[in-house]
Tab-separated table of C-alpha atoms and ligand atoms in Angstrom:
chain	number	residue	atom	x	y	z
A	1	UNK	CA	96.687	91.820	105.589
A	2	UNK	CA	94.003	90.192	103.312
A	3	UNK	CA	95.348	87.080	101.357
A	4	UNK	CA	92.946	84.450	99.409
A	5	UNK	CA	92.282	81.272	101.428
A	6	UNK	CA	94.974	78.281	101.239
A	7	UNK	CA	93.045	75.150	101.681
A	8	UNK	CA	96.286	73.684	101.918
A	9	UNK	CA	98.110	75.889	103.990
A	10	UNK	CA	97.380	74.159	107.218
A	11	UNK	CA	99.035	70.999	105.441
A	12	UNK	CA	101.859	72.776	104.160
A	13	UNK	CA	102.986	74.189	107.628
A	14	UNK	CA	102.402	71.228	109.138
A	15	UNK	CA	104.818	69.816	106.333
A	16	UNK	CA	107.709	72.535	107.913
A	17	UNK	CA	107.254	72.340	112.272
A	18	UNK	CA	110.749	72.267	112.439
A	19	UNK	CA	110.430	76.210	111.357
A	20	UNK	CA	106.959	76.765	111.847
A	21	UNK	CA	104.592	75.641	114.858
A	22	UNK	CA	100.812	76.187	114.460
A	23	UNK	CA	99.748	75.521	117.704
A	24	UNK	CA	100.896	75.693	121.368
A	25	UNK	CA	103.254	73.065	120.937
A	26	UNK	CA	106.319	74.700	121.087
A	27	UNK	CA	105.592	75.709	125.011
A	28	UNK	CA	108.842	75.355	126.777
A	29	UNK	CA	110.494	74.353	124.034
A	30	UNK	CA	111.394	77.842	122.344
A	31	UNK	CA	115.380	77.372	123.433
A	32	UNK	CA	115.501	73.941	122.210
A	33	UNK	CA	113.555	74.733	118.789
A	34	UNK	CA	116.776	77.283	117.719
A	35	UNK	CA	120.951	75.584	116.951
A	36	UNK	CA	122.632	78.478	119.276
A	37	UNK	CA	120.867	79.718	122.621
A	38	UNK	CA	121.050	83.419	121.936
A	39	UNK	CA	118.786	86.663	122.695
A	40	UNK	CA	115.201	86.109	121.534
A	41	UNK	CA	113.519	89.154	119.569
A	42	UNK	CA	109.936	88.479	117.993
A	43	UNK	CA	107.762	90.286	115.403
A	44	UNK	CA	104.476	90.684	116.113
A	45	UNK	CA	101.900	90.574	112.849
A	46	UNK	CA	104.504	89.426	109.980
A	47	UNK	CA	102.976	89.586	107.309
A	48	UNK	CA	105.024	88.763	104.467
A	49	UNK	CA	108.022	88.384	106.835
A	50	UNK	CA	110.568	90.993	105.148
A	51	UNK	CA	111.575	92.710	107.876
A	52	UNK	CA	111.896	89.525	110.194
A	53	UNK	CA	113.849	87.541	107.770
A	54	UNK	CA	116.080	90.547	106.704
A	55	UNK	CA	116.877	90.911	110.735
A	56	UNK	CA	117.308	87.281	111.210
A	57	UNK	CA	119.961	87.283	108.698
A	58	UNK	CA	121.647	90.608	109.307
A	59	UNK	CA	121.912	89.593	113.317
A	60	UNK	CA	123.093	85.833	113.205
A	61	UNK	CA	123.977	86.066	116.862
A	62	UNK	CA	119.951	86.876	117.352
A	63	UNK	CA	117.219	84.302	117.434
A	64	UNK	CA	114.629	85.616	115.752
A	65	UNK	CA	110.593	84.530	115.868
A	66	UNK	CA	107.878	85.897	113.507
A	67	UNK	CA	104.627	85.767	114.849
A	68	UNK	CA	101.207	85.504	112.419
A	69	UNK	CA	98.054	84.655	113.326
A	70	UNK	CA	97.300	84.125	109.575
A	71	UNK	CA	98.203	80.974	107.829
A	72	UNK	CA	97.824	81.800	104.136
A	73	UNK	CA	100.255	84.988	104.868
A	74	UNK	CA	102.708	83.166	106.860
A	75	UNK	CA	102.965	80.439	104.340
A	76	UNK	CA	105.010	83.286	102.679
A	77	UNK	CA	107.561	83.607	105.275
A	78	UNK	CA	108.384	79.992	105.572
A	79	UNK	CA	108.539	79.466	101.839
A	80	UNK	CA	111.483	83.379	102.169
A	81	UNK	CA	112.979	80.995	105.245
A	82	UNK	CA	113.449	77.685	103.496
A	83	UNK	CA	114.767	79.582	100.242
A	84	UNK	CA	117.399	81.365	102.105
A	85	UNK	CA	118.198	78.597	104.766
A	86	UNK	CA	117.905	80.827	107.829
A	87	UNK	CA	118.918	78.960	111.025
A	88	UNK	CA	118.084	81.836	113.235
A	89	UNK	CA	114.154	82.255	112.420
A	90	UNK	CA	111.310	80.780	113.486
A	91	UNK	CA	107.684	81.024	113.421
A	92	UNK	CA	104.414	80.427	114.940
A	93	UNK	CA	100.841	80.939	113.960
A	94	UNK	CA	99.217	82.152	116.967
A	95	UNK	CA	97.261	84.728	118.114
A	96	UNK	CA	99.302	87.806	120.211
A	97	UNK	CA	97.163	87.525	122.928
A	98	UNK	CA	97.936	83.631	123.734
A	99	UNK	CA	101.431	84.384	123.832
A	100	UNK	CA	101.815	83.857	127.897
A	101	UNK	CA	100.661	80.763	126.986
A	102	UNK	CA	103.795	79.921	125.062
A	103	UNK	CA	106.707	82.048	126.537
A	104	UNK	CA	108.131	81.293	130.004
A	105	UNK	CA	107.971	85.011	131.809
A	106	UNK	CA	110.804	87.015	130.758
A	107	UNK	CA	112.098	84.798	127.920
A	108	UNK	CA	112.155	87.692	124.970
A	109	UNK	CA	114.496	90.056	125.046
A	110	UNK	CA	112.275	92.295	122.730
A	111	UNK	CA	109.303	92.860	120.313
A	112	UNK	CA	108.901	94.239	117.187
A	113	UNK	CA	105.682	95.631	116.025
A	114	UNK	CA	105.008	96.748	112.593
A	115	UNK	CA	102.295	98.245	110.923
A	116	UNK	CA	99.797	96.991	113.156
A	117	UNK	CA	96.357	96.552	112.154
A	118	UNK	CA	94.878	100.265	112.680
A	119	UNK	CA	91.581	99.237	114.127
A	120	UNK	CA	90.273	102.888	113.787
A	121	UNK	CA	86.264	102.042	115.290
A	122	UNK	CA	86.549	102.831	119.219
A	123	UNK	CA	84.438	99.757	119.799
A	124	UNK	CA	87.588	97.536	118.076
A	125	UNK	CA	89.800	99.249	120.505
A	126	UNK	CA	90.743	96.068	122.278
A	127	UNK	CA	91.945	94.427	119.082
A	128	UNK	CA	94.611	97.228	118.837
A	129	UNK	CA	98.447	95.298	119.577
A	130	UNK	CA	99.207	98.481	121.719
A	131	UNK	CA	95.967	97.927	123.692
A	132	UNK	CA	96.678	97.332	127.673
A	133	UNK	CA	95.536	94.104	126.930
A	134	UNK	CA	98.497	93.182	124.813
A	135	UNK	CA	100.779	95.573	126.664
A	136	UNK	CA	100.408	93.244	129.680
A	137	UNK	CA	101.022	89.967	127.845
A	138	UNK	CA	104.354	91.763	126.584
A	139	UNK	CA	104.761	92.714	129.940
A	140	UNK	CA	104.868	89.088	131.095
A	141	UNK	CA	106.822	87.792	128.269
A	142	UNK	CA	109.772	90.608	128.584
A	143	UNK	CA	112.912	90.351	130.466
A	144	UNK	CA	113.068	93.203	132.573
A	145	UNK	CA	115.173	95.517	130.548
A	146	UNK	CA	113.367	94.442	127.080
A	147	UNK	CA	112.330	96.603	124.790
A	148	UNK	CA	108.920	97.304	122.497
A	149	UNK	CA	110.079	98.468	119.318
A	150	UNK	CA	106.847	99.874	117.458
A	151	UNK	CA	106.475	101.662	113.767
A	152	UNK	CA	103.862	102.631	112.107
A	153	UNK	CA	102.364	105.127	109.546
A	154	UNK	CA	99.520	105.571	111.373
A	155	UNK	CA	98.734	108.591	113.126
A	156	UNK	CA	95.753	107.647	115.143
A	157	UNK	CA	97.562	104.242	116.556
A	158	UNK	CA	100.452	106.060	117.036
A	159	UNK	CA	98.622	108.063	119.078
A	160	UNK	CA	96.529	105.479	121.086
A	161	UNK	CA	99.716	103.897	121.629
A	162	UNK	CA	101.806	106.530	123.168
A	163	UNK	CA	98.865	107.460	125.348
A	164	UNK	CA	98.007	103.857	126.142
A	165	UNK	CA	101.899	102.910	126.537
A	166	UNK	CA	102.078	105.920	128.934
A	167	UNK	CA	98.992	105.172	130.839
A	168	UNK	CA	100.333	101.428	131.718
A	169	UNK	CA	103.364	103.289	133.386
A	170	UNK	CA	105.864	102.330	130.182
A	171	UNK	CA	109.018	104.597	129.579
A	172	UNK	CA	109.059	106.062	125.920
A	173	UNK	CA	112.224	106.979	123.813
A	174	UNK	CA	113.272	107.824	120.484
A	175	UNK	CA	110.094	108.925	119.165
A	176	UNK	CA	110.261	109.836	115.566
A	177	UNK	CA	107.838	111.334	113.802
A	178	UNK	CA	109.319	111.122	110.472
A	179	UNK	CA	111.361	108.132	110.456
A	180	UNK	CA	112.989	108.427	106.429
A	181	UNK	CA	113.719	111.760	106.837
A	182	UNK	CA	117.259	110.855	107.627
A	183	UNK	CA	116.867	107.353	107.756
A	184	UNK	CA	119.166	105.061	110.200
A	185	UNK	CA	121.150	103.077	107.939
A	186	UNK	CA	120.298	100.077	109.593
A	187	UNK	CA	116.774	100.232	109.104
A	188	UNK	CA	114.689	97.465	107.407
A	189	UNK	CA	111.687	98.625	105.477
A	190	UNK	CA	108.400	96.286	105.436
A	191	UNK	CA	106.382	95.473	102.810
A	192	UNK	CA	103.846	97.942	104.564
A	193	UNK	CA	106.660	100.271	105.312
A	194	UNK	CA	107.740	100.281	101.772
A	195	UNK	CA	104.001	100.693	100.314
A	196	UNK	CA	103.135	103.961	102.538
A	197	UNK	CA	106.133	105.463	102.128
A	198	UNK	CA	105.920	105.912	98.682
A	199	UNK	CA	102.460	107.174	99.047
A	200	UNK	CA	103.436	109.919	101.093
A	201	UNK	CA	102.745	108.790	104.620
A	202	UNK	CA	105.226	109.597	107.170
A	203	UNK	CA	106.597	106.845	109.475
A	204	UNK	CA	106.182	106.927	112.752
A	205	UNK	CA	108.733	105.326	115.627
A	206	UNK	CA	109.483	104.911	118.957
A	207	UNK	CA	110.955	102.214	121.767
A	208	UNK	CA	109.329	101.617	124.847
A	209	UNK	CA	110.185	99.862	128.065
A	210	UNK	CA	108.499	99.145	131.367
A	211	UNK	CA	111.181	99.686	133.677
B	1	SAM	N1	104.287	93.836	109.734
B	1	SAM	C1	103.911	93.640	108.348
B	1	SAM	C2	104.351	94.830	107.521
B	1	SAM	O1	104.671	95.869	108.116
B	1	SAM	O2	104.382	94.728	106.277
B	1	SAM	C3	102.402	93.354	108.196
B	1	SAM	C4	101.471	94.455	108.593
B	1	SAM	S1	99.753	93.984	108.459
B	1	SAM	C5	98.931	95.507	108.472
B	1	SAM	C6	99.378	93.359	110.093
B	1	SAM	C7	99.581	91.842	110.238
B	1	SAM	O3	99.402	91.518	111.620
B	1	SAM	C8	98.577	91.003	109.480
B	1	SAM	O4	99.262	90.053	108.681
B	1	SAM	C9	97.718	90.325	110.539
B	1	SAM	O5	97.291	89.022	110.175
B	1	SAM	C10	98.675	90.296	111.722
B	1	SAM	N2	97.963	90.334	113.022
B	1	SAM	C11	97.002	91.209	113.394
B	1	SAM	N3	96.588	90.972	114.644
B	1	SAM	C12	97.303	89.894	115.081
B	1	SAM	C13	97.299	89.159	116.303
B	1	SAM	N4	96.455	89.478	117.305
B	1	SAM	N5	98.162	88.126	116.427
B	1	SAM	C14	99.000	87.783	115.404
B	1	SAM	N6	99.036	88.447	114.216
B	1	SAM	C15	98.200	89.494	114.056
């Protein structure tokens, strides 16, 4: 996701760390940072932050953390969290891959990706959420019995992922290749979701686990 540079951005999330943390900060602090202690899910790659702030209010016995690497994007989520005064979101502007770095082992109950970048050039393999790279930071980060929920309407990540979920020794379920053609009432659309869809694309789906 491509959005014009902010020079203020950094000053206007530094404006909101109660909701939003920029930096490592927030290391063993992630219980503390949320009213209720609750089951953690996270979002991997935001974006706009639909889908995380739609869950965050439709599960107020979840606590919910959107993660985006990119400031002048996530400034839209914390301007959708403010607005709508949801206590069970938070955020932080970090890259996936220093994640460990933040979460005790076995703190998240489960991750969401959506419409992950594509990276379709072999040689940008590695920057692929769903490379074993990543896979083993969620590994760390997962309780036991947590869950990777991934969609996407990309056929060639969907494919690297199943093959590189499978290769790491994960369990797959509920794969869906078409995920609107009977679509679970409970399912919230991304801004992504909602743009490819209408162009056609199928939607891909499936949960993953690594026990
Ligand atoms: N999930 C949203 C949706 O479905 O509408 C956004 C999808 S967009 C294609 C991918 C987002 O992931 C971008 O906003 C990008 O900045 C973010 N992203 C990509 N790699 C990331 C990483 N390593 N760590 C954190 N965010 C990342």
């Amino acid at each position: 996701m491509r959005m014009r540079n902010k020079p203020w951005a950094e000053d206007y999330l530094l404006e909101h760390r109660d909701i939003v943390s920029i930096d490592l900060s927030q290391k063993d602090n992630i219980t503390s940072w949320f009213e209720k202690v609750q089951p953690i899910h996270i979002e991997v790659g935001s974006g706009m932050g639909r889908f995380i702030t739609e869950m965050a209010k439709a599960n107020p016995a979840i606590n919910y953390i959107g993660i985006e690497r990119d400031k002048n994007v996530m400034i839209r989520i914390v301007e959708k969290a403010i607005e709508q005064d949801i206590k069970n979101l938070r955020l932080l502007t970090v890259d996936a891959e220093k994640l460990t770095e933040i979460f005790n082992p076995g703190e998240i109950d489960r991750i969401y990706l959506n419409f992950s970048d594509p990276w379709p050039k072999t040689r940008h393999a590695k920057r692929r959420l769903t490379h074993a790279n990543f896979l083993s930071v969620y590994k760390t980060i997962l309780k036991d019995d947590g869950e990777i929920h991934f969609k996407t309407d990309n056929q060639g990540l969907f494919e690297f992922s199943i093959e590189s979920m499978s290769q790491f020794g994960m369990k797959l379920k509920n794969i869906n290749l078409n995920l609107h053609d009977n679509e679970p009432a409970d399912n919230i659309k991304t801004e992504y979701e909602e743009k490819f869809s209408a162009k056609g694309f199928r939607i891909n789906r499936l949960e993953a686990s690594f026990k």
